Short mmCIF file of C-alpha atoms and ligand atoms in Angstrom, two decimals:
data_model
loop_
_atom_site.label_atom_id
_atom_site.label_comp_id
_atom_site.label_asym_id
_atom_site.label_seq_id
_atom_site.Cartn_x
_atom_site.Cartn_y
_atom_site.Cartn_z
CA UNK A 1 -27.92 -7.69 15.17
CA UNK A 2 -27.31 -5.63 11.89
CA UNK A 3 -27.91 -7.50 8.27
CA UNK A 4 -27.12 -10.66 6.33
CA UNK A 5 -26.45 -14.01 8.14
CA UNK A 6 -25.26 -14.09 11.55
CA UNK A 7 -21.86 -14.65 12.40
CA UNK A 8 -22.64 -16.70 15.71
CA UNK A 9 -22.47 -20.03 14.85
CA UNK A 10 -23.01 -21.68 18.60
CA UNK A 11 -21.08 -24.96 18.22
CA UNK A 12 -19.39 -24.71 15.37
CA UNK A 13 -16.07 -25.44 16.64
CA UNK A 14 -17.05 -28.98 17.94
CA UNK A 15 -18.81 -29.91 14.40
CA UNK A 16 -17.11 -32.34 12.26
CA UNK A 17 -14.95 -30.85 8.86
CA UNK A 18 -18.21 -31.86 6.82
CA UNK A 19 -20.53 -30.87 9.55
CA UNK A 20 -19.12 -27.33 9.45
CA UNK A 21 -19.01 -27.28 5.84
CA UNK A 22 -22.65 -28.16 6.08
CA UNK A 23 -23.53 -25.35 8.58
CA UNK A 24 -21.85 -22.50 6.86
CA UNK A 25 -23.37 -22.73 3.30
CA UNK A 26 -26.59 -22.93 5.33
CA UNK A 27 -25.94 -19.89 7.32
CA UNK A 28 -24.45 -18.18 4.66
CA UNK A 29 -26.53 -19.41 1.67
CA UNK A 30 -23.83 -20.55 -0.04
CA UNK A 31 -23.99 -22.18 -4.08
CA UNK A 32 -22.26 -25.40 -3.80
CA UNK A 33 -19.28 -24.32 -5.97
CA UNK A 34 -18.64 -21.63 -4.10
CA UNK A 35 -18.60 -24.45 -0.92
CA UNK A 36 -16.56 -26.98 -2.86
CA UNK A 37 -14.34 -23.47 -3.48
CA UNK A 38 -13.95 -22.78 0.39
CA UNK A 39 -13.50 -26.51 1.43
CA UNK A 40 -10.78 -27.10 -1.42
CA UNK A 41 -12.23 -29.45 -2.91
CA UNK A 42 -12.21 -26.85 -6.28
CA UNK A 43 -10.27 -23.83 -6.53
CA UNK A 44 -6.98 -22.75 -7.82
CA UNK A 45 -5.62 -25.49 -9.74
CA UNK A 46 -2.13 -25.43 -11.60
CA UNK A 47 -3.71 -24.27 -15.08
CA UNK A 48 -4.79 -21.21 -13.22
CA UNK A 49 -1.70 -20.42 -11.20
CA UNK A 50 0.27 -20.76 -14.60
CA UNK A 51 -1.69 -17.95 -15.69
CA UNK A 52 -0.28 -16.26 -12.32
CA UNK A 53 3.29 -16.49 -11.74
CA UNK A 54 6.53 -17.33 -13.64
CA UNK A 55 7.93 -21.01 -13.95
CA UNK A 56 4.80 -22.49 -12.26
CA UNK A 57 4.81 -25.87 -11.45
CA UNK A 58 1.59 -26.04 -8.75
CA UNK A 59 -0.36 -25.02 -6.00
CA UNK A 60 0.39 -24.32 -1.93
CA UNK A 61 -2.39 -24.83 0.06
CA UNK A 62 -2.92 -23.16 3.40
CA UNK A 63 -5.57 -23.94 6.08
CA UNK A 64 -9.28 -21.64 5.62
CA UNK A 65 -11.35 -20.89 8.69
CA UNK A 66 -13.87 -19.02 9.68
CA UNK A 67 -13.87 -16.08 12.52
CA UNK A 68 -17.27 -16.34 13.94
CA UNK A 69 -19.18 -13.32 16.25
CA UNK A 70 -17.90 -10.45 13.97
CA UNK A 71 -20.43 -7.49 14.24
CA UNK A 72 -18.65 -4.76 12.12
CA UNK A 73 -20.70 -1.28 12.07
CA UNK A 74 -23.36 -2.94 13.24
CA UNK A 75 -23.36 -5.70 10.79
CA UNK A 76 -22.49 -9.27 11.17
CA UNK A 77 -20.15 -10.81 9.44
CA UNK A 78 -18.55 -14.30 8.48
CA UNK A 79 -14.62 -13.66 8.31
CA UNK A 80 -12.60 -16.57 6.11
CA UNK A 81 -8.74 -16.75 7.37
CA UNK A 82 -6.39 -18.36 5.24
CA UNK A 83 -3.31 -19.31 8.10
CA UNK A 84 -1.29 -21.79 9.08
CA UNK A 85 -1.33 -20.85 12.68
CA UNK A 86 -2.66 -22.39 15.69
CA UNK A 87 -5.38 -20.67 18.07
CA UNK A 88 -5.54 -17.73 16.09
CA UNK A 89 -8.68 -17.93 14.61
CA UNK A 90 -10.33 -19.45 17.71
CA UNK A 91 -8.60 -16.16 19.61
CA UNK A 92 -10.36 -13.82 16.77
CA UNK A 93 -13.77 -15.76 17.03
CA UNK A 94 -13.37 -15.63 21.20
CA UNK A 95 -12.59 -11.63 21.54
CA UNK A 96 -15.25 -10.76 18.49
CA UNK A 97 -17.73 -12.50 21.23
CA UNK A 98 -16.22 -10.67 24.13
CA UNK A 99 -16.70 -7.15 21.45
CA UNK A 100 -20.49 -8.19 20.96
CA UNK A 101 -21.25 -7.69 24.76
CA UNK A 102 -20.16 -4.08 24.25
CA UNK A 103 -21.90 -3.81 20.72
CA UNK A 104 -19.01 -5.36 18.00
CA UNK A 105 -16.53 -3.60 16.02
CA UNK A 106 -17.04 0.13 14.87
CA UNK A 107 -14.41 0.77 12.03
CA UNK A 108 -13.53 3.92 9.36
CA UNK A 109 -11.80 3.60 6.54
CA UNK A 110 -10.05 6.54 4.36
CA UNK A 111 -11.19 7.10 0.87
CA UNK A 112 -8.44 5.29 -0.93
CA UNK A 113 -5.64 7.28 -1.68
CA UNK A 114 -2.41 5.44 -2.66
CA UNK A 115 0.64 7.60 -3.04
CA UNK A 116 2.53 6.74 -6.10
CA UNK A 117 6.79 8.23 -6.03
CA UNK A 118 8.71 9.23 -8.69
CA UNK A 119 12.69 10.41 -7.77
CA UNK A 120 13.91 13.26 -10.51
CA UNK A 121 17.51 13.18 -10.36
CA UNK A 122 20.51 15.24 -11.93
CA UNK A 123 18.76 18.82 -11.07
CA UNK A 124 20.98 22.06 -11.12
CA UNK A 125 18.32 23.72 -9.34
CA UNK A 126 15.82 21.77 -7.33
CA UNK A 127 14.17 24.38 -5.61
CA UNK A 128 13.29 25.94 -9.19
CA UNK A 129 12.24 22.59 -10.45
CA UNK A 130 9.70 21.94 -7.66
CA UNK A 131 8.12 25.17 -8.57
CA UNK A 132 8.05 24.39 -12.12
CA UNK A 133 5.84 20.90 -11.12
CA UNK A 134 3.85 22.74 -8.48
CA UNK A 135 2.42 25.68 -11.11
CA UNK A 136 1.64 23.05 -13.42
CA UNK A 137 0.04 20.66 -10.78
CA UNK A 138 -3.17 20.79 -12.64
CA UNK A 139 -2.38 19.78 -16.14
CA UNK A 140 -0.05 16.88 -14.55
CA UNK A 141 -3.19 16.22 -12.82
CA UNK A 142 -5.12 15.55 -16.18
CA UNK A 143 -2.37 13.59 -18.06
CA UNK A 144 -2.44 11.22 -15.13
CA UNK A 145 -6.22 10.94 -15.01
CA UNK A 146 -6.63 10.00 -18.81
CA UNK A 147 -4.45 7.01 -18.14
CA UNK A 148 -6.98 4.76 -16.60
CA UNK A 149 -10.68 5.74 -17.71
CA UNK A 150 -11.97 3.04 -15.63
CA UNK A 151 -10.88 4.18 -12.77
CA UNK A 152 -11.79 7.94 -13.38
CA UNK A 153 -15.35 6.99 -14.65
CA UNK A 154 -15.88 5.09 -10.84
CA UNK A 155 -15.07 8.38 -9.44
CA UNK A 156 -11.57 7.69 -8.56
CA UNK A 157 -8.30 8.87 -9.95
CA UNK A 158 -5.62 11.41 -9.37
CA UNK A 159 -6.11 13.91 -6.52
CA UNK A 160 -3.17 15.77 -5.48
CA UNK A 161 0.89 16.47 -6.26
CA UNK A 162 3.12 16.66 -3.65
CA UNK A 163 7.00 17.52 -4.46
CA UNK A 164 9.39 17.10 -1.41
CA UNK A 165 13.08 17.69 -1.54
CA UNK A 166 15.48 15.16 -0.08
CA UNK A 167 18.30 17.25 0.48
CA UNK A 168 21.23 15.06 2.00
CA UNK A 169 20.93 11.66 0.83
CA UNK A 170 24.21 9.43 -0.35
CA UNK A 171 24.35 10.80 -3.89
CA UNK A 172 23.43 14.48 -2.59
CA UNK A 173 20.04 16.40 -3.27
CA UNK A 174 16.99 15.18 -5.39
CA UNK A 175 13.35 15.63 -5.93
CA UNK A 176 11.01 13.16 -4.89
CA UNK A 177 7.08 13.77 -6.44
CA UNK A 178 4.18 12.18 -4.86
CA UNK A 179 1.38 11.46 -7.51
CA UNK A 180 -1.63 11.56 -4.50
CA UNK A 181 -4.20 8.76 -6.83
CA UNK A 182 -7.74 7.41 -5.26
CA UNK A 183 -7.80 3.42 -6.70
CA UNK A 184 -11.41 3.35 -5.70
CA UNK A 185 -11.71 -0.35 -5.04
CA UNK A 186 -8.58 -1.63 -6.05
CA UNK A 187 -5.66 -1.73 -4.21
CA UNK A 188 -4.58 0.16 -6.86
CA UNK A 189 -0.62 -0.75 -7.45
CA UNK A 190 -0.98 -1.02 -11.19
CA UNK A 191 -2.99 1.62 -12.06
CA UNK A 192 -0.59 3.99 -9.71
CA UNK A 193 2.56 2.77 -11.25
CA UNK A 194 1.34 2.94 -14.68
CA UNK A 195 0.50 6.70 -14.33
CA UNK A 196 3.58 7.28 -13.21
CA UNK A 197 5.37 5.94 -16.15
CA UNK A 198 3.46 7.42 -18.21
CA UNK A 199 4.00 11.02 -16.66
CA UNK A 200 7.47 10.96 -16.83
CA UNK A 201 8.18 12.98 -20.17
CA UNK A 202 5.93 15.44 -18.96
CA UNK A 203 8.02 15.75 -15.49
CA UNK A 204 11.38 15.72 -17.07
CA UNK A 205 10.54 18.49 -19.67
CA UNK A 206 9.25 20.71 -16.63
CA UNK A 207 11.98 19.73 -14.11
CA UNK A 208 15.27 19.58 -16.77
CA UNK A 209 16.06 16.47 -14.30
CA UNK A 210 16.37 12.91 -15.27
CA UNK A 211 13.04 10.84 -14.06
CA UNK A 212 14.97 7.97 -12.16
CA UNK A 213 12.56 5.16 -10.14
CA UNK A 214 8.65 5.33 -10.61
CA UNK A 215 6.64 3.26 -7.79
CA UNK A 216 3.87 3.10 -5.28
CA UNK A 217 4.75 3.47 -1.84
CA UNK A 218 3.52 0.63 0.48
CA UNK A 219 3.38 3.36 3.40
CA UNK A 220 -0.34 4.15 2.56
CA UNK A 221 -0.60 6.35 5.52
CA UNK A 222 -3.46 8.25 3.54
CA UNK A 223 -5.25 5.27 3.32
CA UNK A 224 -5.76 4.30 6.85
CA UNK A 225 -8.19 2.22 8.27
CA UNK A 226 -9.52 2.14 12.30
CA UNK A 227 -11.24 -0.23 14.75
CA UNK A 228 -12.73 0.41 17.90
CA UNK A 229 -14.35 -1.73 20.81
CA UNK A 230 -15.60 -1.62 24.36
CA UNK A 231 -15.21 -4.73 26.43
CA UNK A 232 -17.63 -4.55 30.03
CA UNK A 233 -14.76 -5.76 32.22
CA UNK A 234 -17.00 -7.96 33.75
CA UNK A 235 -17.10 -9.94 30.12
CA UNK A 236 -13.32 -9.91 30.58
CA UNK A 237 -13.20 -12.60 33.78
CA UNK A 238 -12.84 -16.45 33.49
CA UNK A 239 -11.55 -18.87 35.80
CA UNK A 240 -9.44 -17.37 38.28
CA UNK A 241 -9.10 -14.06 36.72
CA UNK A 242 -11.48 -11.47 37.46
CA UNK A 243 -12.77 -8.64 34.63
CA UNK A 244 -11.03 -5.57 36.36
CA UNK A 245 -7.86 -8.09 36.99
CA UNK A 246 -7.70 -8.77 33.09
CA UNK A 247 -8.64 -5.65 31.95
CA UNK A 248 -5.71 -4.15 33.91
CA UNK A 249 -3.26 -7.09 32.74
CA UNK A 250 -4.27 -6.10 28.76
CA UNK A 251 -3.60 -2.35 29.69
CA UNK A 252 -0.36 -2.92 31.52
CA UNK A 253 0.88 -5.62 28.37
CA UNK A 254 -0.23 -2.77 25.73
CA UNK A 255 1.84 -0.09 27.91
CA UNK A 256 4.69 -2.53 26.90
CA UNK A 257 4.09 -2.83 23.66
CA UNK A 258 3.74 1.07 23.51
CA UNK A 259 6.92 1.81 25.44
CA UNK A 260 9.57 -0.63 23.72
CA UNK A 261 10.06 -1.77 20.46
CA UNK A 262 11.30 -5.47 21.27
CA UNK A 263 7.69 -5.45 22.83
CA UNK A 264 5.98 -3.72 20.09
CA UNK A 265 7.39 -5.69 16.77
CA UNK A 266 5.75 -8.93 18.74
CA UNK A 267 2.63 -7.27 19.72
CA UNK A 268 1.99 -5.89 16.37
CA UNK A 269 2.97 -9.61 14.92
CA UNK A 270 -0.21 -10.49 17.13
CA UNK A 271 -1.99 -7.96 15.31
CA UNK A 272 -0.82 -8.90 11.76
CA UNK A 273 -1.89 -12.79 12.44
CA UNK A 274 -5.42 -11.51 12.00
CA UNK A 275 -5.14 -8.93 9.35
CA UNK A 276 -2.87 -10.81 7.44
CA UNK A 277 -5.19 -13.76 7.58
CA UNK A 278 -8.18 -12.30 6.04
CA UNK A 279 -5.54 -10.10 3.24
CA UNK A 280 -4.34 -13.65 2.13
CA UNK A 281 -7.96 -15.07 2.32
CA UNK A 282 -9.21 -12.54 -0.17
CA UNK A 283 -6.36 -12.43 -2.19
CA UNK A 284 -4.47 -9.44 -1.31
CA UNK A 285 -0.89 -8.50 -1.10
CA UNK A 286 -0.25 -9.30 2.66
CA UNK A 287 3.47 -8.00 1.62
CA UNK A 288 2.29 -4.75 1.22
CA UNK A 289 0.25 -4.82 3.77
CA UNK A 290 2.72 -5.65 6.17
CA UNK A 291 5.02 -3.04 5.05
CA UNK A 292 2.64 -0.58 5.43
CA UNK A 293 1.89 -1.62 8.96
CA UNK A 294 5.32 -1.61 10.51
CA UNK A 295 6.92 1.60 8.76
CA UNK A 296 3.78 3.14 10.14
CA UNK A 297 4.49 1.95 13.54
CA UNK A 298 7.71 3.67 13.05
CA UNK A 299 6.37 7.08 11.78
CA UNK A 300 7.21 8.78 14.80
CA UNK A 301 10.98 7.99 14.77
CA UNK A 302 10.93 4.93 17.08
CA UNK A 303 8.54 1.85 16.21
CA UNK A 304 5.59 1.34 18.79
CA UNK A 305 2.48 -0.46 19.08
CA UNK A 306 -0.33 -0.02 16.60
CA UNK A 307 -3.22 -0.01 18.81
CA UNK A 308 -3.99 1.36 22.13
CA UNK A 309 -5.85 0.10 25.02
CA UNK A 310 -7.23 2.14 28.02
CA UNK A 311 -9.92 1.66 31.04
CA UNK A 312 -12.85 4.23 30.61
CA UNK A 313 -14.95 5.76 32.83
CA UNK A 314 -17.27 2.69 32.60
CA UNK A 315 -14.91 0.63 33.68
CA UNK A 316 -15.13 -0.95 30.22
CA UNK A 317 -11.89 -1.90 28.34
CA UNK A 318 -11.89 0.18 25.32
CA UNK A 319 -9.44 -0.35 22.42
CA UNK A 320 -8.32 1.14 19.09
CA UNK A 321 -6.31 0.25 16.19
CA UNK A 322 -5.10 2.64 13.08
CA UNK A 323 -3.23 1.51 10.80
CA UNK A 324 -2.34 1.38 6.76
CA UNK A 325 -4.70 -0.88 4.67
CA UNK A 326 -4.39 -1.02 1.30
CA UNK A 327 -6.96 -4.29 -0.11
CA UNK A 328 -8.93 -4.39 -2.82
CA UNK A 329 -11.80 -6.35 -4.05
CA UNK A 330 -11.37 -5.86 -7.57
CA UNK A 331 -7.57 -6.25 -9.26
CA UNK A 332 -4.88 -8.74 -8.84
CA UNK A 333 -5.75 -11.86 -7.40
CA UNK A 334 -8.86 -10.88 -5.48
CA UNK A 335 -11.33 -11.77 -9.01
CA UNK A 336 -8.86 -13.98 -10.20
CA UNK A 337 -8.39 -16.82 -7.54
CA UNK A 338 -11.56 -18.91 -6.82
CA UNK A 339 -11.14 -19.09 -3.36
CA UNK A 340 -10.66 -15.38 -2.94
CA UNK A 341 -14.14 -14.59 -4.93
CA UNK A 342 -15.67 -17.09 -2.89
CA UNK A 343 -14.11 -15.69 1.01
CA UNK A 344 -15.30 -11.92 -0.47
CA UNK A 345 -18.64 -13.22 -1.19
CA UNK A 346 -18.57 -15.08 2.03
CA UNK A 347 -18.39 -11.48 4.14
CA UNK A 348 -20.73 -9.70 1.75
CA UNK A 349 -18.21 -7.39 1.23
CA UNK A 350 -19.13 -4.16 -1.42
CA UNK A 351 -15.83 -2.42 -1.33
CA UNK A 352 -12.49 -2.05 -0.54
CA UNK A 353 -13.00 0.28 2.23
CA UNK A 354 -15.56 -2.41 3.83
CA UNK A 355 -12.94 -4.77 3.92
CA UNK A 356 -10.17 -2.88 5.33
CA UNK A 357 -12.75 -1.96 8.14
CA UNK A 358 -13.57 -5.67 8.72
CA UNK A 359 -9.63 -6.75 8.22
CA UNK A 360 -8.63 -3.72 10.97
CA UNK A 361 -11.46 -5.02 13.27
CA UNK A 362 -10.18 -8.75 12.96
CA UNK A 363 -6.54 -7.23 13.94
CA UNK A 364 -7.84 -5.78 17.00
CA UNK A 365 -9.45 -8.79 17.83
CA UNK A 366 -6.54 -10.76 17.39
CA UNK A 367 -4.27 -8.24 19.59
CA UNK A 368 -6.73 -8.66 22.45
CA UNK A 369 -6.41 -12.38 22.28
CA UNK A 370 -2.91 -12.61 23.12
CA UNK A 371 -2.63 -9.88 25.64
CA UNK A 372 -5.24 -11.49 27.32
CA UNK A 373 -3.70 -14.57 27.21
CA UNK A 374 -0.55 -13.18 27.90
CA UNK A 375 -1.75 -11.11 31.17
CA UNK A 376 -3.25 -14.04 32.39
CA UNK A 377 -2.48 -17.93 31.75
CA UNK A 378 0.36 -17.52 28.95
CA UNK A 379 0.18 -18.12 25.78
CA UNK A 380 1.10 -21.92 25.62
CA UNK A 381 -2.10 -23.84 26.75
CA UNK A 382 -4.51 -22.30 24.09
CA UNK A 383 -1.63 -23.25 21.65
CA UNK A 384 -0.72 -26.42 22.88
CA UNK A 385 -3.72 -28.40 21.39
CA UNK A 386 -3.63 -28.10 18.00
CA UNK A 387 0.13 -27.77 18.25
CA UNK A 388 0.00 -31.61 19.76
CA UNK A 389 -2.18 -32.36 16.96
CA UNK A 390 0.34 -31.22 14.74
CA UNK A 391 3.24 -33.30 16.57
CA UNK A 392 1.00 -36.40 16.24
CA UNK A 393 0.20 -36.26 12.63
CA UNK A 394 4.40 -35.29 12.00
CA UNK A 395 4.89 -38.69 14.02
CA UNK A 396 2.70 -40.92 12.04
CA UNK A 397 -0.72 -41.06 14.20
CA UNK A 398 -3.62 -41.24 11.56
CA UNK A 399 -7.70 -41.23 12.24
CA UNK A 400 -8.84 -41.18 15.69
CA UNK A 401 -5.04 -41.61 16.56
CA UNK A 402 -4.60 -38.29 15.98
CA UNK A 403 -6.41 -36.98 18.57
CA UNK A 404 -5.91 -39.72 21.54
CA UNK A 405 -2.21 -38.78 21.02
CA UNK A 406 -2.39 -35.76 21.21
CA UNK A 407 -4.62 -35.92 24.38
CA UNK A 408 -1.86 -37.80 26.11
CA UNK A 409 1.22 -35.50 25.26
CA UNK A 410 -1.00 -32.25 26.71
CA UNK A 411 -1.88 -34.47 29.52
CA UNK A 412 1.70 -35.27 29.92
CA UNK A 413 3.04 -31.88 29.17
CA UNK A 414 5.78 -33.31 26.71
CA UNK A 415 4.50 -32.04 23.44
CA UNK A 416 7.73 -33.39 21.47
CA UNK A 417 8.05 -35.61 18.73
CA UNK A 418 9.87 -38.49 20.38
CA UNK A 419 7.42 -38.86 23.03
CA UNK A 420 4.88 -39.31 20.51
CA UNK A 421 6.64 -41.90 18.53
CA UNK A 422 7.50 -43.68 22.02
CA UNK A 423 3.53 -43.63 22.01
CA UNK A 424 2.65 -44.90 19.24
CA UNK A 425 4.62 -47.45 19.15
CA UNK A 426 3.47 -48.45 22.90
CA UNK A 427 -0.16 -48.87 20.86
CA UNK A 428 0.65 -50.68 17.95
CA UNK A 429 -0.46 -50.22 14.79
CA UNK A 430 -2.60 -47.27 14.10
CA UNK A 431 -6.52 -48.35 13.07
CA UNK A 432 -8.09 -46.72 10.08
CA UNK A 433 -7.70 -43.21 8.83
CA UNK A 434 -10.78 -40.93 9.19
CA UNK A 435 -11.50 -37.54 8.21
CA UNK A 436 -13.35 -35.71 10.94
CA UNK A 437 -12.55 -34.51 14.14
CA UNK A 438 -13.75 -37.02 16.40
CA UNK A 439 -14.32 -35.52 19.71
CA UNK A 440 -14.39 -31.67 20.92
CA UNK A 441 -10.93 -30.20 19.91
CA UNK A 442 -7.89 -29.76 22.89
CA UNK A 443 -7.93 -25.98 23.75
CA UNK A 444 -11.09 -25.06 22.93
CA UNK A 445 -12.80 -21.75 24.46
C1 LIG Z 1 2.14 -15.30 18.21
O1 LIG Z 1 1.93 -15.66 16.86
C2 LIG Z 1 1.63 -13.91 18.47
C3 LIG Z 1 1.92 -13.37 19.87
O2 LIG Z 1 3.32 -13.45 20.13
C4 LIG Z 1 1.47 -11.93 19.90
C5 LIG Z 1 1.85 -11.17 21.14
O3 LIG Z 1 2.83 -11.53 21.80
O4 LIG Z 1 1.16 -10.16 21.42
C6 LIG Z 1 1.25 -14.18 20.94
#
């Protein structure tokens, strides 16, 4: 299906480190640097990050998978996720599978419009100010265009003024300007925030008012991004649980979510474990991302879910996701960190609205993962291999140690630290260290 190298990588999960390593610049014609890049073997080294932050004094590494089964508009694709997390990307790769039977992912993105504020204080007359800005909206317009050529020659640049006024806040009335700027493919933050600096003579001459803070807002509710799939229920049963059964327990779980915002802040948490994943991957600003995400969960006045899922005629699941998502491929760290270049390259991505369409369809992936886990056999058993893994390497189990011991506390159901020192020490010493996964992982779909 669709272009490039598939995404369905049968196996892949029960492949040693070096054996997956191995399949994936195969299936995705990787250069070895780009390889040694993704494996961390090369990459970001402290030189680099010097060059990136204040007072820096190394690296932090996180864990890089890949989502496998993607289809995205028809396309397949190979999604890198930079997380710490257990069962999350096996829950993305699972549900992308689960999408395919229905035909993947269609996504939209918005053309990419970041708003960009500036707050005029100390007015006499605000309502006469805003008129002032709003009759010369196009020579504002200009000024801010000839800031950034660059992004003006790729088509992209200022678009629109907006002047709102805020009439009761703490310190009484003031003017707030929205600078409405297309970053093209960037997420665009510097370029916004340096046209609005540089506009603010020309907005305190018109206004008489004192130009006060100058920043991009993170809600980037006019650059939105959607996913869509249908899920045959029948795809939906396993074990026990039949398709109609789980299809109904992922509606009921969403009408949760959608109902109460205890509910919904977890739910969309679910979501942001995948679209967070692939932001930090590709070296975006997850910050903003997440910002974006939950103030636009709470644009109607009380914060709710960010996707939706319903039973269609069909009898198919069908579900959506809209949300804010402002990525770039070009900017920030995105060119400048290795690993980043190498996870963009890895998805074939051509612009920033591809990715947001492949990061929104990797969030609704991840949502259905834990309500299905959630309607059905809890969340705990998919977790509770790796997390044992995790408990045995904190208590000292090395090599093939790792995973006998971590066998034995799922088997036991006491995945605790003591037990697994009681353990180890039952088995004596611990035999040599290897570096592969030995046998097909615990909690494996
Ligand atoms: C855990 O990281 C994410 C979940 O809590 C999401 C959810 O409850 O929907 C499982």
């Amino acid at each position: 299906m669709g272009s490039g190298p598939t995404s369905r990588l049968s196996g892949f999960y029960n492949l040693s480190l070096s054996e997956r390593q191995a399949r994936l610049a195969e299936a995705a014609a990787l250069e070895a640097d780009l390889l040694a890049t993704l494996a961390g073997t090369a990459g970001l080294g402290p030189a680099q990050a010097d060059h990136m932050i204040e007072n820096a004094i190394g690296v932090f590494g996180l864990p890089l998978g890949v989502a496998l089964n993607f289809v995205v508009n028809g396309r397949e694709v190979l999604v890198p996720m930079a997380i710490e997390e257990p069962s999350v990307v096996a829950g993305a790769s699972f549900m992308a599978k689960l999408a395919r039977a229905g035909g993947g992912f269609t996504a939209q993105a918005d053309e990419p419009q970041m708003i960009g504020q500036m707050q005029v204080l100390g007015l006499t007359d605000p309502e006469a100010a805003r008129g002032a800005l709003l009759r010369e909206k196009a020579e504002i317009l200009a000024e801010a265009d000839a800031v950034d050529p660059v992004i003006t020659g790729l088509g992209g640049g200022a678009r629109d003024l907006e002047v709102r006024l805020l009439s009761e806040t703490p310190i009484g009335p003031m003017l707030i300007v929205h600078l409405i700027y297309d970053t093209r493919d960037a997420m665009g933050a510097n370029a916004v925030n340096t046209a609005l600096e540089r506009l603010t003579p020309h907005i305190e001459r018109l206004t008489g008012g004192r130009v006060h803070l100058r920043i991009l807002s993170n809600l980037a509710d006019r650059r939105l991004a959607r996913a869509a799939c249908r899920i045959p229920a029948a795809a939906l049963a396993f074990d026990k649980f039949g398709g109609e059964e789980v299809r109904e327990g992922v509606i009921a779980a969403w009408a949760f979510a959608a109902a109460d915002p205890y509910r919904a802040a977890t739910h969309n948490k679910g979501i942001m474990n995948g679209v967070d994943a692939v932001v930090i991957a590709t070296g975006n600003d997850w910050r903003a991302v997440e910002a974006g995400a939950h103030a636009f969960a709470a644009r109607g006045g009380r914060y709710t879910s960010l996707s939706r899922w319903w039973a269609a005629e069909d009898g198919a699941l069908h579900g959506e996701l809209e949300m804010p998502m402002a990525v770039g491929v070009i900017g920030g760290a995105t060119r400048v960190h290795p690993a980043a270049r190498a996870c963009l390259r890895l998805m074939g991505v051509q612009s920033a609205r591809q990715l947001a369409e492949i990061i929104v369809s990797v969030g609704l992936a991840q949502n259905l993962a834990a309500l299905r886990a959630l309607a059905t056999e809890g969340i705990q058993r998919g977790h509770m291999g790796l997390h044992a893994r995790q408990v045995a390497i904190a208590a000292g189990a090395q090599g093939e140690l790792i995973e006998r011991l971590a066998r034995r506390l799922v088997d036991e159901g006491t995945v605790r630290i003591d037990r697994a020192q009681a353990l180890l020490r039952e088995w004596g010493p611990a035999p040599k260290a290897s570096t592969g996964r030995e046998k097909p992982g615990l909690g494996e779909r």
